[in-house]
């Protein structure tokens, strides 16, 4: 069991922070057991690495074939769906638009109103009565105006007729006076006496 | 004119825009690592090569989903891990791949021309005696050099599990490989 302040294997694989590494460095300088443990790890790793990577027997490569290539639109679409930030941004934008549209077109809240039928009927009757009274008054006024107009016209005609009759009467009187005077003269002064 | 090295991130962005040549360049940088990872956990060259091709095909098809190019390595090895385990399941539908399937054989990884064949066989045998989870953790840490956090992402398990598997495997490997140490192989 190691007496190192930190796990020597973490130290060996370079997984310790700088400060911890320094502490292990100091410790191993004075601890033979931990140095031995580190040497054991190094030799095991060295044996493992003594079998190096192989060259790949056949190189891998792709050839672009336009027939099978997705269109620019399809590539954009796939990239859009494949990208979480883009999807998130689009979703947020759609949500914002939905909120704005909803706020603009929000229906006016309808508050329920208690309906007093009796009052409504009374109001209705009152309004009908007022309307009938008003209509009757207007009709009476119209008839009065018409009667007054007709009366005025008749008076004017009557006066005109009276004046004409008066004039005719005066004319007739004048003629009668004239004939009366002639008859008088004829009676008073026969034709042979003059 | 300013010259700078073309980084993986540049190639990833090109490939994400549908540039196949950019992706081929990316493959050339990673194919050896992916192939050797698969070879060490599958211990079969043909399977490792076939799966390597599948891994890069899937990577190309899904590259647009990769948002952080810095996580490309872990993302790529996650695909490789899934492909390998998918093959394990096909080969052995009931139960996980385990050490027994390798206990009677040893695959010589690394070829026989450069290093002593005995060493290569001993290492392959020792790795073959580990469970597949332990072996994969050793491969990812010792051969591929991933951090614990990346290994946890690739294997989709907690870091504590990664460390537990790795350190258990190292203890077993130390014991198995001790005869080679005694004979001064390293």
PDB file of C-alpha atoms in Angstrom, chain B residues 37 40-41 81 85 88-89 96-99 101-102 127-141 151 155-157 161-169 172:
ATOM      1  CA  UNK B  37      -7.656   0.844 -30.932  1.00  0.00           C
ATOM      2  CA  UNK B  40      -6.283  -4.154 -29.650  1.00  0.00           C
ATOM      3  CA  UNK B  41      -9.808  -4.570 -28.322  1.00  0.00           C
ATOM      4  CA  UNK B  81     -16.452   1.885 -29.119  1.00  0.00           C
ATOM      5  CA  UNK B  85     -19.562  -3.470 -28.935  1.00  0.00           C
ATOM      6  CA  UNK B  88     -19.367  -8.130 -29.855  1.00  0.00           C
ATOM      7  CA  UNK B  89     -23.114  -8.395 -29.401  1.00  0.00           C
ATOM      8  CA  UNK B  96     -20.553  -9.698 -22.674  1.00  0.00           C
ATOM      9  CA  UNK B  97     -17.300 -10.429 -24.444  1.00  0.00           C
ATOM     10  CA  UNK B  98     -14.880 -11.623 -21.840  1.00  0.00           C
ATOM     11  CA  UNK B  99     -11.414 -12.835 -21.297  1.00  0.00           C
ATOM     12  CA  UNK B 101     -12.537 -15.910 -25.708  1.00  0.00           C
ATOM     13  CA  UNK B 102      -8.891 -14.863 -25.811  1.00  0.00           C
ATOM     14  CA  UNK B 127      -4.236  -8.120 -22.545  1.00  0.00           C
ATOM     15  CA  UNK B 128      -6.384 -11.032 -23.720  1.00  0.00           C
ATOM     16  CA  UNK B 129      -6.770 -12.277 -20.176  1.00  0.00           C
ATOM     17  CA  UNK B 130      -8.355  -9.022 -19.083  1.00  0.00           C
ATOM     18  CA  UNK B 131     -12.074  -8.481 -19.372  1.00  0.00           C
ATOM     19  CA  UNK B 132     -13.080  -6.492 -22.416  1.00  0.00           C
ATOM     20  CA  UNK B 133     -13.889  -3.460 -20.255  1.00  0.00           C
ATOM     21  CA  UNK B 134     -10.497  -3.585 -18.542  1.00  0.00           C
ATOM     22  CA  UNK B 135      -8.675  -4.132 -21.837  1.00  0.00           C
ATOM     23  CA  UNK B 136     -10.452  -1.253 -23.503  1.00  0.00           C
ATOM     24  CA  UNK B 137      -9.633   1.073 -20.604  1.00  0.00           C
ATOM     25  CA  UNK B 138      -5.959   0.098 -20.771  1.00  0.00           C
ATOM     26  CA  UNK B 139      -5.932   0.659 -24.536  1.00  0.00           C
ATOM     27  CA  UNK B 140      -7.566   4.062 -24.224  1.00  0.00           C
ATOM     28  CA  UNK B 141      -5.241   5.208 -21.419  1.00  0.00           C
ATOM     29  CA  UNK B 151     -12.396   7.851 -21.418  1.00  0.00           C
ATOM     30  CA  UNK B 155     -17.276   4.518 -22.487  1.00  0.00           C
ATOM     31  CA  UNK B 156     -20.241   6.416 -21.127  1.00  0.00           C
ATOM     32  CA  UNK B 157     -19.456   5.617 -17.501  1.00  0.00           C
ATOM     33  CA  UNK B 161     -15.396   3.289 -12.907  1.00  0.00           C
ATOM     34  CA  UNK B 162     -12.684   4.091 -15.439  1.00  0.00           C
ATOM     35  CA  UNK B 163     -10.068   4.339 -12.710  1.00  0.00           C
ATOM     36  CA  UNK B 164     -11.249   1.176 -11.044  1.00  0.00           C
ATOM     37  CA  UNK B 165     -11.076  -0.796 -14.293  1.00  0.00           C
ATOM     38  CA  UNK B 166      -7.681   0.618 -15.221  1.00  0.00           C
ATOM     39  CA  UNK B 167      -6.013   0.050 -11.882  1.00  0.00           C
ATOM     40  CA  UNK B 168      -7.385  -3.484 -11.535  1.00  0.00           C
ATOM     41  CA  UNK B 169      -6.146  -4.213 -15.045  1.00  0.00           C
ATOM     42  CA  UNK B 172      -3.210  -8.025 -13.315  1.00  0.00           C
TER      43      UNK B 172
END
